[in-house]
Amino acid sequence: MSDLNPTEKKFEDHIELYFTSNGYKSIHHSNYNTSICLIPEEVINFIQKSQPQKWENLCDIHGSDVEKKILNRISKQISSRGVLDVLRDKVSDHGEEIELCFFKPKNDLNEGHMQLYKMNSFRIIRQLNFSEKNPDQSIDLGLFINGIPLVTIELKNQLTNQNIIHSQIQYSKRDKNEPLLQFKRCLAHFCIDNNKASMTSKLAGENTFFLPYNKGIENPPTDGYRSEYMWKEVLEKDSVLDILENFAHLSKKKEYYFNEKTNSVEAKTKEMLIFPRYHQLALNRKF
C-alpha cells in the first residue's frame, strides 16, 4: 500500500500518464522479482517473440527448467558485467547468443531489423518494491526495457515541502547491497522534483555523489513542471535507447596506492558508469 499523500500522488500520476501515453506500459510491482532484479514474464516474452528459434533450441537444452535457468543466467550476467554491457552485447547460454535489446536502425531499409526494434517493450512500475530484506521499502518509479531495469526515480513535490535533496537523502540511506541498488545494475538513479533533477550512477551510502541534471543552473519556466524535460526528453523511449547505444559508457581508471602490508605500490581499477548530462546530450544530438 502506498503512503503517498494526495499531492505526491498527483505528481506521480502526471508522470505515469505521460509515459503510458508515449510508448511505456504501466504494470504492477508484484510482477517484479526482487532476487533476480527482472520482470520474468517480460524477459521471457521478449526472447520468445524476437528470437523464436533460439528459444526453441534453449528449450531442447534445458527442458522444463528453461525459464528459470535463462532468467538466472541473465541476472548473473547483469550482476557481473553490468546492465549496459548486457544490453549492448549478448548473453551466451550453451552456445546460444541471446540478444536482450534491439537498437533503432539508422534507416528504414532493413525491414527485419526495424521489426526487431519495434519488439522492444518499455515498462514503468510505480512504488517498486526492490528490497529482499524489507518488502515494505519501495522506490517511486522504475523504468524497464524488455523486463530489465534501466533507471529508478525518487519524486518529490515542493507542495509537500520536499525537494530533490530529500530524494538524495532517501537514496543515501538505502542499503547499497540490495541487488537492484548495486553498481551497474541500473544505468542511473534520478531525483526529480517540480523544478530540478539530479542523478547518480553509483549508490555508496552517505558517500553517494549526486550530479545536478538540469538544463542550466536553473531550469527555465514552462507551462507545466520545470523538470518535465526529464520524462518528455531524456527518458523518452527512443532517447533511452540512443543513450544506451551511443552515450552511456563504463570508464575504467587505474589508481595507485601504497600497500603497507606488502611494502609495495599496487594498482586497483576504479570503475565509473557515465550517464551523459543533459547539456552533453543536447550538444551531441545537434550533430
Short mmCIF file of C-alpha atoms in Angstrom, two decimals:
data_model
loop_
_atom_site.label_atom_id
_atom_site.label_comp_id
_atom_site.label_asym_id
_atom_site.label_seq_id
_atom_site.Cartn_x
_atom_site.Cartn_y
_atom_site.Cartn_z
CA MET A 1 0.00 0.00 0.00
CA SER A 2 1.39 3.39 -0.97
CA ASP A 3 1.83 6.01 1.75
CA LEU A 4 1.88 8.89 -0.75
CA ASN A 5 -0.15 11.91 0.20
CA PRO A 6 -2.57 13.27 -2.45
CA THR A 7 -0.15 15.93 -3.71
CA GLU A 8 2.74 13.49 -4.19
CA LYS A 9 0.39 11.00 -5.83
CA LYS A 10 -0.83 13.66 -8.26
CA PHE A 11 2.75 14.36 -9.37
CA GLU A 12 3.41 10.65 -9.81
CA ASP A 13 0.10 10.22 -11.68
CA HIS A 14 1.05 13.03 -14.06
CA ILE A 15 4.40 11.47 -14.94
CA GLU A 16 2.99 7.97 -15.30
CA LEU A 17 0.29 9.26 -17.65
CA TYR A 18 2.87 10.88 -19.89
CA PHE A 19 4.98 7.72 -20.03
CA THR A 20 2.00 5.48 -20.76
CA SER A 21 0.79 7.88 -23.47
CA ASN A 22 4.18 7.68 -25.16
CA GLY A 23 5.16 4.05 -25.53
CA TYR A 24 5.53 2.76 -21.97
CA LYS A 25 3.10 0.37 -20.33
CA SER A 26 2.42 0.53 -16.59
CA ILE A 27 2.47 -2.77 -14.71
CA HIS A 28 2.06 -3.71 -11.04
CA HIS A 29 5.11 -4.05 -8.81
CA SER A 30 4.15 -7.65 -7.99
CA ASN A 31 5.40 -8.61 -11.47
CA TYR A 32 8.97 -7.71 -10.44
CA ASN A 33 11.24 -10.37 -8.91
CA THR A 34 13.46 -8.81 -6.24
CA SER A 35 16.02 -11.63 -6.09
CA ILE A 36 16.91 -11.66 -9.80
CA CYS A 37 16.06 -7.97 -10.46
CA LEU A 38 13.94 -8.75 -13.50
CA ILE A 39 10.33 -8.82 -14.63
CA PRO A 40 10.41 -12.54 -15.54
CA GLU A 41 7.41 -12.65 -17.86
CA GLU A 42 8.63 -9.63 -19.83
CA VAL A 43 12.11 -11.09 -20.35
CA ILE A 44 10.82 -14.47 -21.48
CA ASN A 45 8.15 -13.00 -23.76
CA PHE A 46 10.72 -10.77 -25.46
CA ILE A 47 13.10 -13.65 -26.18
CA GLN A 48 10.31 -15.92 -27.42
CA LYS A 49 8.89 -13.25 -29.71
CA SER A 50 12.13 -11.81 -31.10
CA GLN A 51 14.27 -14.97 -31.24
CA PRO A 52 11.92 -17.96 -31.54
CA GLN A 53 14.48 -20.38 -32.96
CA LYS A 54 16.98 -19.63 -30.22
CA TRP A 55 14.26 -20.10 -27.62
CA GLU A 56 13.30 -23.45 -29.15
CA ASN A 57 16.94 -24.52 -29.01
CA LEU A 58 17.17 -23.47 -25.35
CA CYS A 59 14.02 -25.46 -24.57
CA ASP A 60 15.66 -28.53 -26.10
CA ILE A 61 18.73 -27.95 -23.91
CA HIS A 62 17.06 -27.15 -20.58
CA GLY A 63 13.66 -28.81 -20.86
CA SER A 64 11.09 -27.77 -18.25
CA ASP A 65 13.68 -25.68 -16.35
CA VAL A 66 14.37 -23.41 -19.33
CA GLU A 67 12.72 -20.24 -17.97
CA LYS A 68 14.32 -20.49 -14.54
CA LYS A 69 17.76 -21.22 -15.95
CA ILE A 70 17.69 -18.47 -18.57
CA LEU A 71 16.44 -15.87 -16.09
CA ASN A 72 19.13 -16.81 -13.59
CA ARG A 73 21.76 -16.73 -16.33
CA ILE A 74 20.72 -13.25 -17.43
CA SER A 75 20.56 -11.97 -13.85
CA LYS A 76 24.06 -13.26 -13.06
CA GLN A 77 25.45 -11.76 -16.25
CA ILE A 78 23.99 -8.36 -15.41
CA SER A 79 25.43 -8.65 -11.90
CA SER A 80 28.93 -9.43 -13.17
CA ARG A 81 29.10 -7.45 -16.44
CA GLY A 82 26.60 -4.68 -15.77
CA VAL A 83 23.31 -3.82 -17.45
CA LEU A 84 24.97 -1.61 -20.08
CA ASP A 85 27.22 -4.35 -21.42
CA VAL A 86 24.47 -6.98 -21.37
CA LEU A 87 22.02 -4.78 -23.29
CA ARG A 88 24.63 -3.72 -25.84
CA ASP A 89 26.04 -7.18 -26.31
CA LYS A 90 24.52 -10.60 -25.77
CA VAL A 91 24.15 -13.28 -23.12
CA SER A 92 25.52 -16.65 -24.13
CA ASP A 93 23.97 -19.89 -22.91
CA HIS A 94 25.17 -23.24 -24.23
CA GLY A 95 26.26 -21.62 -27.48
CA GLU A 96 23.03 -19.66 -27.99
CA GLU A 97 23.64 -15.90 -28.18
CA ILE A 98 20.61 -14.16 -26.68
CA GLU A 99 20.01 -10.51 -27.52
CA LEU A 100 18.10 -8.56 -24.89
CA CYS A 101 17.60 -5.28 -26.72
CA PHE A 102 17.42 -4.09 -30.33
CA PHE A 103 18.51 -0.56 -31.20
CA LYS A 104 16.83 1.68 -33.72
CA PRO A 105 18.19 1.12 -37.25
CA LYS A 106 19.86 4.09 -38.94
CA ASN A 107 17.34 3.92 -41.79
CA ASP A 108 14.20 2.04 -42.83
CA LEU A 109 15.91 -0.12 -45.47
CA ASN A 110 16.40 -3.14 -43.20
CA GLU A 111 12.81 -4.16 -42.56
CA GLY A 112 13.81 -7.16 -40.42
CA HIS A 113 15.89 -5.00 -38.09
CA MET A 114 13.08 -2.46 -37.83
CA GLN A 115 10.63 -5.19 -36.82
CA LEU A 116 13.01 -6.39 -34.09
CA TYR A 117 13.43 -2.82 -32.83
CA LYS A 118 9.64 -2.47 -32.56
CA MET A 119 9.54 -5.56 -30.36
CA ASN A 120 11.31 -3.73 -27.52
CA SER A 121 8.90 -3.37 -24.61
CA PHE A 122 9.12 -0.41 -22.23
CA ARG A 123 7.54 -0.71 -18.80
CA ILE A 124 7.02 1.54 -15.80
CA ILE A 125 6.43 0.29 -12.27
CA ARG A 126 5.18 2.60 -9.54
CA GLN A 127 6.17 2.05 -5.92
CA LEU A 128 8.72 -0.56 -6.94
CA ASN A 129 9.33 -2.92 -4.04
CA PHE A 130 13.05 -3.50 -4.54
CA SER A 131 14.18 -4.97 -1.23
CA GLU A 132 14.60 -8.66 -0.45
CA LYS A 133 15.11 -7.87 3.23
CA ASN A 134 12.31 -5.36 3.69
CA PRO A 135 9.35 -5.77 1.32
CA ASP A 136 7.80 -2.53 2.61
CA GLN A 137 10.58 -0.42 1.07
CA SER A 138 9.83 0.98 -2.36
CA ILE A 139 11.14 3.42 -4.95
CA ASP A 140 8.63 5.75 -6.60
CA LEU A 141 9.29 4.70 -10.21
CA GLY A 142 11.27 2.06 -12.05
CA LEU A 143 11.72 2.09 -15.84
CA PHE A 144 12.41 -1.17 -17.67
CA ILE A 145 13.22 -2.40 -21.15
CA ASN A 146 12.28 -5.98 -22.01
CA GLY A 147 11.95 -6.74 -18.30
CA ILE A 148 15.39 -5.37 -17.39
CA PRO A 149 15.69 -2.34 -15.07
CA LEU A 150 17.17 0.81 -16.61
CA VAL A 151 16.68 3.59 -14.07
CA THR A 152 14.98 4.26 -10.76
CA ILE A 153 13.39 7.58 -9.81
CA GLU A 154 12.50 9.19 -6.49
CA LEU A 155 9.99 12.02 -6.87
CA LYS A 156 9.34 14.93 -4.55
CA ASN A 157 6.73 17.66 -4.79
CA GLN A 158 7.57 21.09 -3.38
CA LEU A 159 3.93 21.49 -2.30
CA THR A 160 4.73 18.93 0.40
CA ASN A 161 7.79 20.99 1.45
CA GLN A 162 10.20 18.43 -0.02
CA ASN A 163 12.62 18.60 -2.96
CA ILE A 164 15.40 16.63 -4.64
CA ILE A 165 17.61 16.98 -1.54
CA HIS A 166 15.13 14.80 0.34
CA SER A 167 15.29 12.27 -2.52
CA GLN A 168 19.09 12.25 -2.32
CA ILE A 169 18.98 11.62 1.43
CA GLN A 170 16.47 8.84 0.82
CA TYR A 171 18.77 7.10 -1.66
CA SER A 172 21.83 7.63 0.57
CA LYS A 173 20.16 5.85 3.47
CA ARG A 174 19.31 2.78 1.43
CA ASP A 175 21.35 -0.41 1.58
CA LYS A 176 23.63 -0.28 -1.46
CA ASN A 177 23.99 -4.07 -1.24
CA GLU A 178 20.37 -4.65 -2.19
CA PRO A 179 20.55 -6.41 -5.60
CA LEU A 180 18.83 -3.64 -7.58
CA LEU A 181 20.93 -0.92 -5.95
CA GLN A 182 24.30 -2.50 -6.64
CA PHE A 183 26.68 -0.75 -9.02
CA LYS A 184 25.96 -1.33 -12.74
CA ARG A 185 22.57 -2.98 -12.10
CA CYS A 186 20.90 0.22 -13.33
CA LEU A 187 22.16 2.97 -15.58
CA ALA A 188 21.23 5.70 -13.11
CA HIS A 189 19.17 6.68 -10.09
CA PHE A 190 17.33 10.00 -10.50
CA CYS A 191 15.98 12.51 -8.01
CA ILE A 192 13.28 14.71 -9.51
CA ASP A 193 11.08 17.42 -8.03
CA ASN A 194 8.85 20.01 -9.70
CA ASN A 195 11.78 22.22 -10.68
CA LYS A 196 15.06 20.31 -10.61
CA ALA A 197 16.71 16.94 -11.14
CA SER A 198 19.89 15.20 -10.01
CA MET A 199 21.34 11.74 -10.54
CA THR A 200 23.94 9.21 -9.55
CA SER A 201 25.12 6.06 -11.27
CA LYS A 202 26.60 4.60 -8.08
CA LEU A 203 24.97 4.42 -4.67
CA ALA A 204 27.53 4.46 -1.88
CA GLY A 205 25.57 5.16 1.28
CA GLU A 206 26.38 8.52 2.85
CA ASN A 207 29.25 8.92 0.35
CA THR A 208 26.90 8.89 -2.65
CA PHE A 209 27.66 11.77 -5.01
CA PHE A 210 24.75 13.29 -6.92
CA LEU A 211 25.25 15.35 -10.06
CA PRO A 212 22.82 18.13 -10.98
CA TYR A 213 20.80 17.14 -14.05
CA ASN A 214 19.31 20.46 -15.05
CA LYS A 215 19.17 22.26 -18.36
CA GLY A 216 21.25 25.04 -16.85
CA ILE A 217 21.96 26.44 -13.41
CA GLU A 218 18.19 26.83 -13.15
CA ASN A 219 15.60 25.20 -15.34
CA PRO A 220 13.59 27.74 -17.38
CA PRO A 221 9.89 28.30 -16.59
CA THR A 222 7.35 26.28 -18.59
CA ASP A 223 3.59 25.97 -18.72
CA GLY A 224 3.94 22.79 -16.67
CA TYR A 225 6.67 21.46 -14.41
CA ARG A 226 10.17 22.87 -14.95
CA SER A 227 11.55 19.33 -14.67
CA GLU A 228 9.26 17.89 -17.35
CA TYR A 229 12.16 17.57 -19.83
CA MET A 230 13.18 14.50 -17.80
CA TRP A 231 10.17 12.42 -18.84
CA LYS A 232 9.45 14.22 -22.11
CA GLU A 233 13.03 14.22 -23.47
CA VAL A 234 15.68 12.35 -21.51
CA LEU A 235 13.72 9.24 -20.51
CA GLU A 236 11.52 9.06 -23.61
CA LYS A 237 11.91 5.57 -25.04
CA ASP A 238 13.89 6.42 -28.20
CA SER A 239 16.09 8.75 -26.16
CA VAL A 240 16.82 5.96 -23.68
CA LEU A 241 17.80 3.60 -26.49
CA ASP A 242 20.02 6.29 -28.01
CA ILE A 243 21.74 6.84 -24.65
CA LEU A 244 22.19 3.10 -24.22
CA GLU A 245 23.69 2.65 -27.66
CA ASN A 246 25.77 5.80 -28.09
CA PHE A 247 26.38 7.82 -24.94
CA ALA A 248 26.45 5.85 -21.69
CA HIS A 249 29.77 4.13 -21.04
CA LEU A 250 31.82 2.45 -18.36
CA SER A 251 35.02 4.29 -17.55
CA LYS A 252 37.92 2.34 -16.06
CA LYS A 253 40.83 4.11 -14.42
CA LYS A 254 43.82 2.69 -12.58
CA GLU A 255 44.62 4.19 -9.21
CA TYR A 256 47.89 3.51 -7.41
CA TYR A 257 48.34 3.20 -3.67
CA PHE A 258 50.99 2.05 -1.21
CA ASN A 259 50.24 -1.26 0.47
CA GLU A 260 51.92 -1.25 3.88
CA LYS A 261 51.47 -4.99 4.31
CA THR A 262 53.42 -5.82 1.15
CA ASN A 263 55.56 -2.67 1.30
CA SER A 264 54.87 -2.03 -2.36
CA VAL A 265 52.92 0.19 -4.71
CA GLU A 266 49.85 -1.56 -6.09
CA ALA A 267 47.15 -0.66 -8.55
CA LYS A 268 43.41 -1.09 -8.45
CA THR A 269 40.91 -0.34 -11.16
CA LYS A 270 38.21 2.20 -10.42
CA GLU A 271 35.05 1.94 -12.49
CA MET A 272 32.57 4.72 -13.21
CA LEU A 273 29.33 4.33 -15.13
CA ILE A 274 28.90 7.53 -17.12
CA PHE A 275 25.36 8.65 -17.88
CA PRO A 276 25.55 11.78 -20.07
CA ARG A 277 24.46 15.11 -18.61
CA TYR A 278 21.59 16.99 -20.24
CA HIS A 279 23.78 19.56 -21.99
CA GLN A 280 26.07 16.80 -23.29
CA LEU A 281 23.11 15.01 -24.86
CA ALA A 282 21.70 18.21 -26.33
CA LEU A 283 25.05 19.20 -27.84
CA ASN A 284 25.81 15.78 -29.35
CA ARG A 285 22.33 15.37 -30.77
CA LYS A 286 22.69 18.59 -32.76
CA PHE A 287 25.34 16.96 -34.94
#
